Amino acid sequence: DTEVTQTPKHLVMGMTNKKSLKCEQHMGHRAMYWYKQKAKKPPELMFVYSYEKLSINESVPSRFSPECPNSSLLNLHLHALQPEDSALYLCASSQDREAFFGQGTRLTVV
Amino acid sequence: ILNVEQSPQSLHVQEGDSTNFTCSFPSSNFYALHWYRWETAKSPEALFVMTLNGDEKKKGRISATLNTKEGYSYLYIKGSQPEDSATYLCAFEEGASGTYKYIFGTGTRLKVLA
Protein backbone atom coordinates (compact mmCIF):
# COMPACT_ATOMS: atom_id res chain seq x y z
CA ASP A 1 0.00 0.00 0.00
CA THR A 2 1.77 3.13 -1.22
CA GLU A 3 -1.16 5.45 -0.78
CA VAL A 4 -1.82 8.50 1.28
CA THR A 5 -5.58 8.81 1.72
CA GLN A 6 -7.23 12.11 2.46
CA THR A 7 -10.84 12.67 3.43
CA PRO A 8 -13.02 14.36 2.53
CA LYS A 9 -12.14 15.14 -1.08
CA HIS A 10 -14.27 18.27 -1.03
CA LEU A 11 -15.50 20.40 1.88
CA VAL A 12 -17.62 23.51 2.02
CA MET A 13 -17.80 25.19 5.42
CA GLY A 14 -19.06 28.39 6.92
CA MET A 15 -16.86 30.80 8.81
CA THR A 16 -18.33 29.72 12.15
CA ASN A 17 -18.06 25.97 11.52
CA LYS A 18 -15.60 23.52 13.02
CA LYS A 19 -14.43 20.75 10.71
CA SER A 20 -11.49 18.36 10.40
CA LEU A 21 -9.44 17.09 7.51
CA LYS A 22 -8.05 13.58 7.79
CA CYS A 23 -4.98 11.94 6.34
CA GLU A 24 -3.95 8.30 6.62
CA GLN A 25 -0.94 6.28 5.48
CA HIS A 26 0.10 2.71 6.21
CA MET A 27 3.62 2.79 4.82
CA GLY A 28 5.25 3.18 8.23
CA HIS A 29 6.46 6.66 7.34
CA ARG A 30 7.53 8.72 10.34
CA ALA A 31 7.23 12.17 8.80
CA MET A 32 3.85 13.59 7.83
CA TYR A 33 3.04 16.99 6.40
CA TRP A 34 0.25 19.43 5.69
CA TYR A 35 0.54 21.75 2.69
CA LYS A 36 -1.80 24.45 1.45
CA GLN A 37 -2.01 25.10 -2.25
CA LYS A 38 -3.79 28.10 -3.80
CA ALA A 39 -4.57 28.16 -7.50
CA LYS A 40 -1.50 28.50 -9.74
CA LYS A 41 0.83 28.72 -6.74
CA PRO A 42 3.19 26.05 -5.38
CA PRO A 43 2.20 24.03 -2.31
CA GLU A 44 3.17 25.90 0.87
CA LEU A 45 4.30 23.95 3.88
CA MET A 46 2.10 24.38 6.96
CA PHE A 47 3.13 21.70 9.46
CA VAL A 48 5.52 18.78 9.76
CA TYR A 49 5.17 15.93 12.23
CA SER A 50 8.16 13.75 12.89
CA TYR A 51 7.64 10.61 14.99
CA GLU A 52 4.21 11.93 15.96
CA LYS A 53 5.62 15.18 17.33
CA LEU A 54 5.11 18.57 15.73
CA SER A 55 8.54 19.55 14.42
CA ILE A 56 7.74 22.43 12.08
CA ASN A 57 4.96 25.01 12.23
CA GLU A 58 5.36 27.55 9.48
CA SER A 59 3.69 30.42 11.37
CA VAL A 60 0.25 29.09 10.56
CA PRO A 61 -2.72 30.93 12.19
CA SER A 62 -4.21 29.19 15.19
CA ARG A 63 -7.50 28.63 13.37
CA PHE A 64 -5.61 25.66 11.85
CA SER A 65 -4.79 23.06 14.48
CA PRO A 66 -2.90 19.88 13.52
CA GLU A 67 -3.06 16.64 15.43
CA CYS A 68 -1.20 13.37 15.03
CA PRO A 69 -3.09 10.74 17.08
CA ASN A 70 -0.79 7.91 15.94
CA SER A 71 1.88 7.10 13.40
CA SER A 72 -0.65 6.48 10.61
CA LEU A 73 -3.01 9.39 11.07
CA LEU A 74 -2.74 13.13 10.69
CA ASN A 75 -5.65 15.50 11.23
CA LEU A 76 -6.08 19.18 10.55
CA HIS A 77 -8.77 20.80 12.69
CA LEU A 78 -10.35 23.91 11.25
CA HIS A 79 -12.21 26.57 13.19
CA ALA A 80 -13.35 30.10 12.35
CA LEU A 81 -11.76 30.05 8.91
CA GLN A 82 -11.85 32.95 6.50
CA PRO A 83 -12.82 32.86 2.79
CA GLU A 84 -9.14 33.40 1.91
CA ASP A 85 -8.40 30.03 3.52
CA SER A 86 -10.17 28.37 0.60
CA ALA A 87 -7.52 26.19 -1.06
CA LEU A 88 -6.40 22.66 -1.75
CA TYR A 89 -4.97 21.06 1.41
CA LEU A 90 -2.45 18.36 0.67
CA CYS A 91 -1.14 15.77 3.07
CA ALA A 92 2.12 13.94 2.50
CA SER A 93 4.27 11.38 4.25
CA SER A 94 7.89 10.55 3.70
CA GLN A 95 10.66 8.15 4.55
CA ASP A 96 14.18 8.00 3.14
CA ARG A 97 13.74 11.23 1.19
CA GLU A 98 10.77 10.04 -0.86
CA ALA A 99 7.48 11.83 -0.22
CA PHE A 100 4.06 10.47 -1.12
CA PHE A 101 1.14 12.83 -1.45
CA GLY A 102 -2.59 12.45 -1.02
CA GLN A 103 -5.01 13.78 -3.59
CA GLY A 104 -5.91 16.67 -1.37
CA THR A 105 -9.05 18.15 0.13
CA ARG A 106 -10.56 21.01 -1.84
CA LEU A 107 -11.80 23.40 0.86
CA THR A 108 -14.20 26.25 0.23
CA VAL A 109 -14.99 28.67 3.06
CA VAL A 110 -18.21 30.61 2.57
CA ILE B 1 13.17 33.61 2.31
CA LEU B 2 14.24 30.69 0.16
CA ASN B 3 13.28 30.96 -3.48
CA VAL B 4 12.77 28.04 -5.78
CA GLU B 5 11.93 29.10 -9.30
CA GLN B 6 10.90 27.13 -12.33
CA SER B 7 10.85 28.14 -15.95
CA PRO B 8 9.06 28.32 -18.19
CA GLN B 9 5.75 28.70 -16.35
CA SER B 10 3.93 26.89 -19.13
CA LEU B 11 4.83 25.15 -22.32
CA HIS B 12 2.94 23.72 -25.29
CA VAL B 13 4.76 21.19 -27.45
CA GLN B 14 3.76 18.89 -30.29
CA GLU B 15 3.64 15.13 -29.78
CA GLY B 16 7.07 13.68 -30.49
CA ASP B 17 8.98 16.83 -29.58
CA SER B 18 11.60 16.71 -26.87
CA THR B 19 11.47 19.38 -24.21
CA ASN B 20 13.21 20.54 -21.08
CA PHE B 21 12.62 22.88 -18.21
CA THR B 22 14.58 24.36 -15.35
CA CYS B 23 14.42 24.50 -11.57
CA SER B 24 16.61 27.08 -9.80
CA PHE B 25 17.24 26.81 -6.09
CA PRO B 26 19.58 28.23 -3.42
CA SER B 27 23.10 26.89 -3.83
CA SER B 28 23.78 26.95 -0.09
CA ASN B 29 22.53 24.55 2.55
CA PHE B 30 21.49 22.02 -0.09
CA TYR B 31 20.29 18.60 0.96
CA ALA B 32 18.21 17.22 -1.92
CA LEU B 33 16.20 18.25 -4.96
CA HIS B 34 12.94 16.50 -5.76
CA TRP B 35 10.96 16.41 -9.01
CA TYR B 36 7.23 15.66 -9.05
CA ARG B 37 4.68 15.19 -11.78
CA TRP B 38 1.22 16.45 -10.88
CA GLU B 39 -1.87 15.80 -12.94
CA THR B 40 -5.06 17.66 -12.13
CA ALA B 41 -7.15 15.96 -9.44
CA LYS B 42 -4.39 13.43 -8.68
CA SER B 43 -1.62 13.22 -6.10
CA PRO B 44 1.78 14.62 -7.07
CA GLU B 45 3.87 11.66 -8.18
CA ALA B 46 7.54 11.50 -7.23
CA LEU B 47 9.83 11.30 -10.25
CA PHE B 48 13.35 11.78 -8.88
CA VAL B 49 15.24 12.54 -5.70
CA MET B 50 18.65 14.00 -6.46
CA THR B 51 21.31 14.56 -3.87
CA LEU B 52 24.76 14.68 -5.47
CA ASN B 53 26.21 17.39 -7.66
CA GLY B 54 26.39 16.05 -11.20
CA ASP B 55 23.66 13.47 -10.60
CA GLU B 56 21.76 12.31 -13.64
CA LYS B 57 18.65 10.22 -13.25
CA LYS B 58 16.41 8.59 -15.82
CA LYS B 59 12.94 7.06 -15.78
CA GLY B 60 11.71 5.98 -19.21
CA ARG B 61 11.65 9.04 -21.45
CA ILE B 62 12.19 11.45 -18.56
CA SER B 63 15.59 12.37 -17.21
CA ALA B 64 17.01 14.99 -14.88
CA THR B 65 20.36 16.54 -14.09
CA LEU B 66 21.58 18.38 -11.02
CA ASN B 67 24.11 21.16 -10.46
CA THR B 68 24.24 22.04 -6.76
CA LYS B 69 27.14 24.50 -7.11
CA GLU B 70 25.18 26.83 -9.35
CA GLY B 71 21.77 25.86 -8.01
CA TYR B 72 19.86 24.40 -10.93
CA SER B 73 18.32 21.19 -12.18
CA TYR B 74 16.99 20.36 -15.64
CA LEU B 75 14.16 17.97 -16.42
CA TYR B 76 14.11 16.52 -19.93
CA ILE B 77 11.31 14.70 -21.69
CA LYS B 78 12.23 12.87 -24.89
CA GLY B 79 9.55 12.30 -27.52
CA SER B 80 6.70 13.95 -25.57
CA GLN B 81 3.35 12.17 -25.53
CA PRO B 82 -0.09 13.62 -24.70
CA GLU B 83 -0.06 11.65 -21.44
CA ASP B 84 3.00 13.65 -20.36
CA SER B 85 0.72 16.70 -20.02
CA ALA B 86 0.91 17.70 -16.37
CA THR B 87 2.48 20.21 -14.02
CA TYR B 88 6.09 19.40 -13.17
CA LEU B 89 7.11 20.62 -9.73
CA CYS B 90 10.53 20.72 -8.17
CA ALA B 91 11.10 20.93 -4.43
CA PHE B 92 14.27 21.97 -2.64
CA GLU B 93 15.11 20.24 0.60
CA GLU B 94 17.50 22.26 2.73
CA GLY B 95 19.86 21.54 5.50
CA ALA B 96 20.90 18.43 7.28
CA SER B 97 19.07 15.16 7.33
CA GLY B 98 15.86 15.29 9.27
CA THR B 99 14.61 18.79 8.55
CA TYR B 100 11.85 17.36 6.34
CA LYS B 101 11.32 20.83 4.91
CA TYR B 102 10.49 20.83 1.19
CA ILE B 103 10.16 24.19 -0.57
CA PHE B 104 8.33 23.92 -3.85
CA GLY B 105 8.83 25.82 -7.06
CA THR B 106 6.01 27.38 -8.99
CA GLY B 107 5.79 24.50 -11.44
CA THR B 108 5.97 24.19 -15.21
CA ARG B 109 2.63 23.37 -16.84
CA LEU B 110 3.27 21.17 -19.86
CA LYS B 111 0.66 20.54 -22.54
CA VAL B 112 1.52 18.04 -25.28
CA LEU B 113 -0.64 18.45 -28.37
CA ALA B 114 -1.54 15.36 -30.40
PDB file of N, CA, C and O in Angstrom, chain B residues 16-52:
ATOM      1  N   GLY B  16       5.815  14.090 -29.864  1.00  0.00           N
ATOM      2  CA  GLY B  16       7.069  13.677 -30.485  1.00  0.00           C
ATOM      3  C   GLY B  16       8.226  14.637 -30.245  1.00  0.00           C
ATOM      4  O   GLY B  16       9.391  14.240 -30.378  1.00  0.00           O
ATOM      5  N   ASP B  17       7.909  15.882 -29.873  1.00  0.00           N
ATOM      6  CA  ASP B  17       8.981  16.833 -29.575  1.00  0.00           C
ATOM      7  C   ASP B  17       9.654  16.463 -28.256  1.00  0.00           C
ATOM      8  O   ASP B  17       9.028  15.913 -27.355  1.00  0.00           O
ATOM      9  N   SER B  18      10.917  16.830 -28.157  1.00  0.00           N
ATOM     10  CA  SER B  18      11.597  16.712 -26.869  1.00  0.00           C
ATOM     11  C   SER B  18      11.584  18.092 -26.219  1.00  0.00           C
ATOM     12  O   SER B  18      11.580  19.112 -26.905  1.00  0.00           O
ATOM     13  N   THR B  19      11.569  18.105 -24.913  1.00  0.00           N
ATOM     14  CA  THR B  19      11.471  19.383 -24.214  1.00  0.00           C
ATOM     15  C   THR B  19      12.264  19.334 -22.918  1.00  0.00           C
ATOM     16  O   THR B  19      12.639  18.248 -22.455  1.00  0.00           O
ATOM     17  N   ASN B  20      12.543  20.511 -22.380  1.00  0.00           N
ATOM     18  CA  ASN B  20      13.212  20.536 -21.079  1.00  0.00           C
ATOM     19  C   ASN B  20      12.808  21.794 -20.329  1.00  0.00           C
ATOM     20  O   ASN B  20      12.403  22.785 -20.932  1.00  0.00           O
ATOM     21  N   PHE B  21      12.883  21.710 -19.019  1.00  0.00           N
ATOM     22  CA  PHE B  21      12.622  22.878 -18.205  1.00  0.00           C
ATOM     23  C   PHE B  21      13.549  22.898 -17.000  1.00  0.00           C
ATOM     24  O   PHE B  21      14.249  21.931 -16.723  1.00  0.00           O
ATOM     25  N   THR B  22      13.548  24.067 -16.345  1.00  0.00           N
ATOM     26  CA  THR B  22      14.584  24.362 -15.351  1.00  0.00           C
ATOM     27  C   THR B  22      13.998  24.598 -13.972  1.00  0.00           C
ATOM     28  O   THR B  22      12.909  25.174 -13.835  1.00  0.00           O
ATOM     29  N   CYS B  23      14.723  24.157 -12.966  1.00  0.00           N
ATOM     30  CA  CYS B  23      14.417  24.496 -11.566  1.00  0.00           C
ATOM     31  C   CYS B  23      15.659  25.168 -10.994  1.00  0.00           C
ATOM     32  O   CYS B  23      16.752  24.594 -11.047  1.00  0.00           O
ATOM     33  N   SER B  24      15.499  26.365 -10.448  1.00  0.00           N
ATOM     34  CA  SER B  24      16.609  27.083  -9.795  1.00  0.00           C
ATOM     35  C   SER B  24      16.359  27.123  -8.302  1.00  0.00           C
ATOM     36  O   SER B  24      15.234  27.395  -7.867  1.00  0.00           O
ATOM     37  N   PHE B  25      17.407  26.893  -7.542  1.00  0.00           N
ATOM     38  CA  PHE B  25      17.243  26.813  -6.093  1.00  0.00           C
ATOM     39  C   PHE B  25      18.481  27.402  -5.427  1.00  0.00           C
ATOM     40  O   PHE B  25      19.513  27.607  -6.071  1.00  0.00           O
ATOM     41  N   PRO B  26      18.401  27.676  -4.109  1.00  0.00           N
ATOM     42  CA  PRO B  26      19.576  28.226  -3.421  1.00  0.00           C
ATOM     43  C   PRO B  26      20.744  27.257  -3.499  1.00  0.00           C
ATOM     44  O   PRO B  26      20.562  26.045  -3.361  1.00  0.00           O
ATOM     45  N   SER B  27      21.940  27.782  -3.710  1.00  0.00           N
ATOM     46  CA  SER B  27      23.101  26.895  -3.826  1.00  0.00           C
ATOM     47  C   SER B  27      23.742  26.618  -2.470  1.00  0.00           C
ATOM     48  O   SER B  27      24.683  25.838  -2.379  1.00  0.00           O
ATOM     49  N   SER B  28      23.217  27.238  -1.412  1.00  0.00           N
ATOM     50  CA  SER B  28      23.776  26.954  -0.090  1.00  0.00           C
ATOM     51  C   SER B  28      22.805  26.092   0.710  1.00  0.00           C
ATOM     52  O   SER B  28      21.593  26.105   0.466  1.00  0.00           O
ATOM     53  N   ASN B  29      23.357  25.356   1.651  1.00  0.00           N
ATOM     54  CA  ASN B  29      22.530  24.550   2.553  1.00  0.00           C
ATOM     55  C   ASN B  29      21.670  23.528   1.806  1.00  0.00           C
ATOM     56  O   ASN B  29      20.548  23.239   2.203  1.00  0.00           O
ATOM     57  N   PHE B  30      22.240  22.963   0.742  1.00  0.00           N
ATOM     58  CA  PHE B  30      21.495  22.022  -0.086  1.00  0.00           C
ATOM     59  C   PHE B  30      21.493  20.658   0.579  1.00  0.00           C
ATOM     60  O   PHE B  30      22.503  20.173   1.081  1.00  0.00           O
ATOM     61  N   TYR B  31      20.333  19.987   0.527  1.00  0.00           N
ATOM     62  CA  TYR B  31      20.294  18.596   0.956  1.00  0.00           C
ATOM     63  C   TYR B  31      19.828  17.685  -0.170  1.00  0.00           C
ATOM     64  O   TYR B  31      20.442  16.672  -0.460  1.00  0.00           O
ATOM     65  N   ALA B  32      18.723  18.047  -0.812  1.00  0.00           N
ATOM     66  CA  ALA B  32      18.213  17.224  -1.915  1.00  0.00           C
ATOM     67  C   ALA B  32      17.294  18.060  -2.800  1.00  0.00           C
ATOM     68  O   ALA B  32      16.770  19.093  -2.375  1.00  0.00           O
ATOM     69  N   LEU B  33      17.111  17.597  -4.010  1.00  0.00           N
ATOM     70  CA  LEU B  33      16.200  18.245  -4.958  1.00  0.00           C
ATOM     71  C   LEU B  33      15.258  17.173  -5.464  1.00  0.00           C
ATOM     72  O   LEU B  33      15.685  16.100  -5.892  1.00  0.00           O
ATOM     73  N   HIS B  34      13.954  17.468  -5.372  1.00  0.00           N
ATOM     74  CA  HIS B  34      12.935  16.502  -5.762  1.00  0.00           C
ATOM     75  C   HIS B  34      12.189  17.003  -6.996  1.00  0.00           C
ATOM     76  O   HIS B  34      11.906  18.199  -7.107  1.00  0.00           O
ATOM     77  N   TRP B  35      11.855  16.084  -7.900  1.00  0.00           N
ATOM     78  CA  TRP B  35      10.963  16.411  -9.015  1.00  0.00           C
ATOM     79  C   TRP B  35       9.679  15.607  -8.869  1.00  0.00           C
ATOM     80  O   TRP B  35       9.720  14.403  -8.562  1.00  0.00           O
ATOM     81  N   TYR B  36       8.540  16.294  -9.111  1.00  0.00           N
ATOM     82  CA  TYR B  36       7.228  15.656  -9.049  1.00  0.00           C
ATOM     83  C   TYR B  36       6.465  15.951 -10.332  1.00  0.00           C
ATOM     84  O   TYR B  36       6.607  17.014 -10.933  1.00  0.00           O
ATOM     85  N   ARG B  37       5.602  15.018 -10.671  1.00  0.00           N
ATOM     86  CA  ARG B  37       4.682  15.194 -11.778  1.00  0.00           C
ATOM     87  C   ARG B  37       3.283  15.239 -11.186  1.00  0.00           C
ATOM     88  O   ARG B  37       2.910  14.349 -10.419  1.00  0.00           O
ATOM     89  N   TRP B  38       2.511  16.270 -11.528  1.00  0.00           N
ATOM     90  CA  TRP B  38       1.217  16.450 -10.879  1.00  0.00           C
ATOM     91  C   TRP B  38       0.158  16.667 -11.935  1.00  0.00           C
ATOM     92  O   TRP B  38       0.125  17.696 -12.603  1.00  0.00           O
ATOM     93  N   GLU B  39      -0.725  15.664 -12.040  1.00  0.00           N
ATOM     94  CA  GLU B  39      -1.868  15.799 -12.943  1.00  0.00           C
ATOM     95  C   GLU B  39      -3.052  16.307 -12.143  1.00  0.00           C
ATOM     96  O   GLU B  39      -3.221  15.952 -10.966  1.00  0.00           O
ATOM     97  N   THR B  40      -3.883  17.076 -12.791  1.00  0.00           N
ATOM     98  CA  THR B  40      -5.058  17.659 -12.134  1.00  0.00           C
ATOM     99  C   THR B  40      -5.863  16.560 -11.447  1.00  0.00           C
ATOM    100  O   THR B  40      -6.075  15.493 -12.018  1.00  0.00           O
ATOM    101  N   ALA B  41      -6.292  16.855 -10.236  1.00  0.00           N
ATOM    102  CA  ALA B  41      -7.148  15.961  -9.437  1.00  0.00           C
ATOM    103  C   ALA B  41      -6.451  14.654  -9.039  1.00  0.00           C
ATOM    104  O   ALA B  41      -7.113  13.711  -8.611  1.00  0.00           O
ATOM    105  N   LYS B  42      -5.132  14.607  -9.164  1.00  0.00           N
ATOM    106  CA  LYS B  42      -4.387  13.433  -8.684  1.00  0.00           C
ATOM    107  C   LYS B  42      -3.323  13.868  -7.688  1.00  0.00           C
ATOM    108  O   LYS B  42      -3.050  15.052  -7.533  1.00  0.00           O
ATOM    109  N   SER B  43      -2.716  12.901  -7.024  1.00  0.00           N
ATOM    110  CA  SER B  43      -1.616  13.219  -6.105  1.00  0.00           C
ATOM    111  C   SER B  43      -0.368  13.524  -6.904  1.00  0.00           C
ATOM    112  O   SER B  43      -0.110  12.886  -7.923  1.00  0.00           O
ATOM    113  N   PRO B  44       0.452  14.475  -6.440  1.00  0.00           N
ATOM    114  CA  PRO B  44       1.775  14.622  -7.069  1.00  0.00           C
ATOM    115  C   PRO B  44       2.528  13.299  -6.986  1.00  0.00           C
ATOM    116  O   PRO B  44       2.528  12.640  -5.947  1.00  0.00           O
ATOM    117  N   GLU B  45       3.154  12.934  -8.098  1.00  0.00           N
ATOM    118  CA  GLU B  45       3.870  11.656  -8.182  1.00  0.00           C
ATOM    119  C   GLU B  45       5.369  11.938  -8.175  1.00  0.00           C
ATOM    120  O   GLU B  45       5.851  12.754  -8.967  1.00  0.00           O
ATOM    121  N   ALA B  46       6.083  11.273  -7.302  1.00  0.00           N
ATOM    122  CA  ALA B  46       7.536  11.497  -7.226  1.00  0.00           C
ATOM    123  C   ALA B  46       8.213  10.947  -8.469  1.00  0.00           C
ATOM    124  O   ALA B  46       7.969   9.807  -8.871  1.00  0.00           O
ATOM    125  N   LEU B  47       9.054  11.746  -9.090  1.00  0.00           N
ATOM    126  CA  LEU B  47       9.832  11.305 -10.250  1.00  0.00           C
ATOM    127  C   LEU B  47      11.270  10.986  -9.828  1.00  0.00           C
ATOM    128  O   LEU B  47      11.767   9.894 -10.074  1.00  0.00           O
ATOM    129  N   PHE B  48      11.937  11.953  -9.233  1.00  0.00           N
ATOM    130  CA  PHE B  48      13.348  11.779  -8.876  1.00  0.00           C
ATOM    131  C   PHE B  48      13.649  12.462  -7.546  1.00  0.00           C
ATOM    132  O   PHE B  48      13.069  13.492  -7.228  1.00  0.00           O
ATOM    133  N   VAL B  49      14.611  11.871  -6.833  1.00  0.00           N
ATOM    134  CA  VAL B  49      15.244  12.538  -5.698  1.00  0.00           C
ATOM    135  C   VAL B  49      16.716  12.629  -6.042  1.00  0.00           C
ATOM    136  O   VAL B  49      17.340  11.606  -6.321  1.00  0.00           O
ATOM    137  N   MET B  50      17.264  13.829  -6.038  1.00  0.00           N
ATOM    138  CA  MET B  50      18.647  14.003  -6.462  1.00  0.00           C
ATOM    139  C   MET B  50      19.418  14.648  -5.330  1.00  0.00           C
ATOM    140  O   MET B  50      18.960  15.636  -4.743  1.00  0.00           O
ATOM    141  N   THR B  51      20.563  14.080  -5.024  1.00  0.00           N
ATOM    142  CA  THR B  51      21.306  14.561  -3.865  1.00  0.00           C
ATOM    143  C   THR B  51      22.739  14.982  -4.188  1.00  0.00           C
ATOM    144  O   THR B  51      23.304  15.815  -3.478  1.00  0.00           O
ATOM    145  N   LEU B  52      23.330  14.411  -5.223  1.00  0.00           N
ATOM    146  CA  LEU B  52      24.756  14.681  -5.472  1.00  0.00           C
ATOM    147  C   LEU B  52      24.954  15.596  -6.672  1.00  0.00           C
ATOM    148  O   LEU B  52      24.313  15.415  -7.715  1.00  0.00           O
TER     149      LEU B  52
END
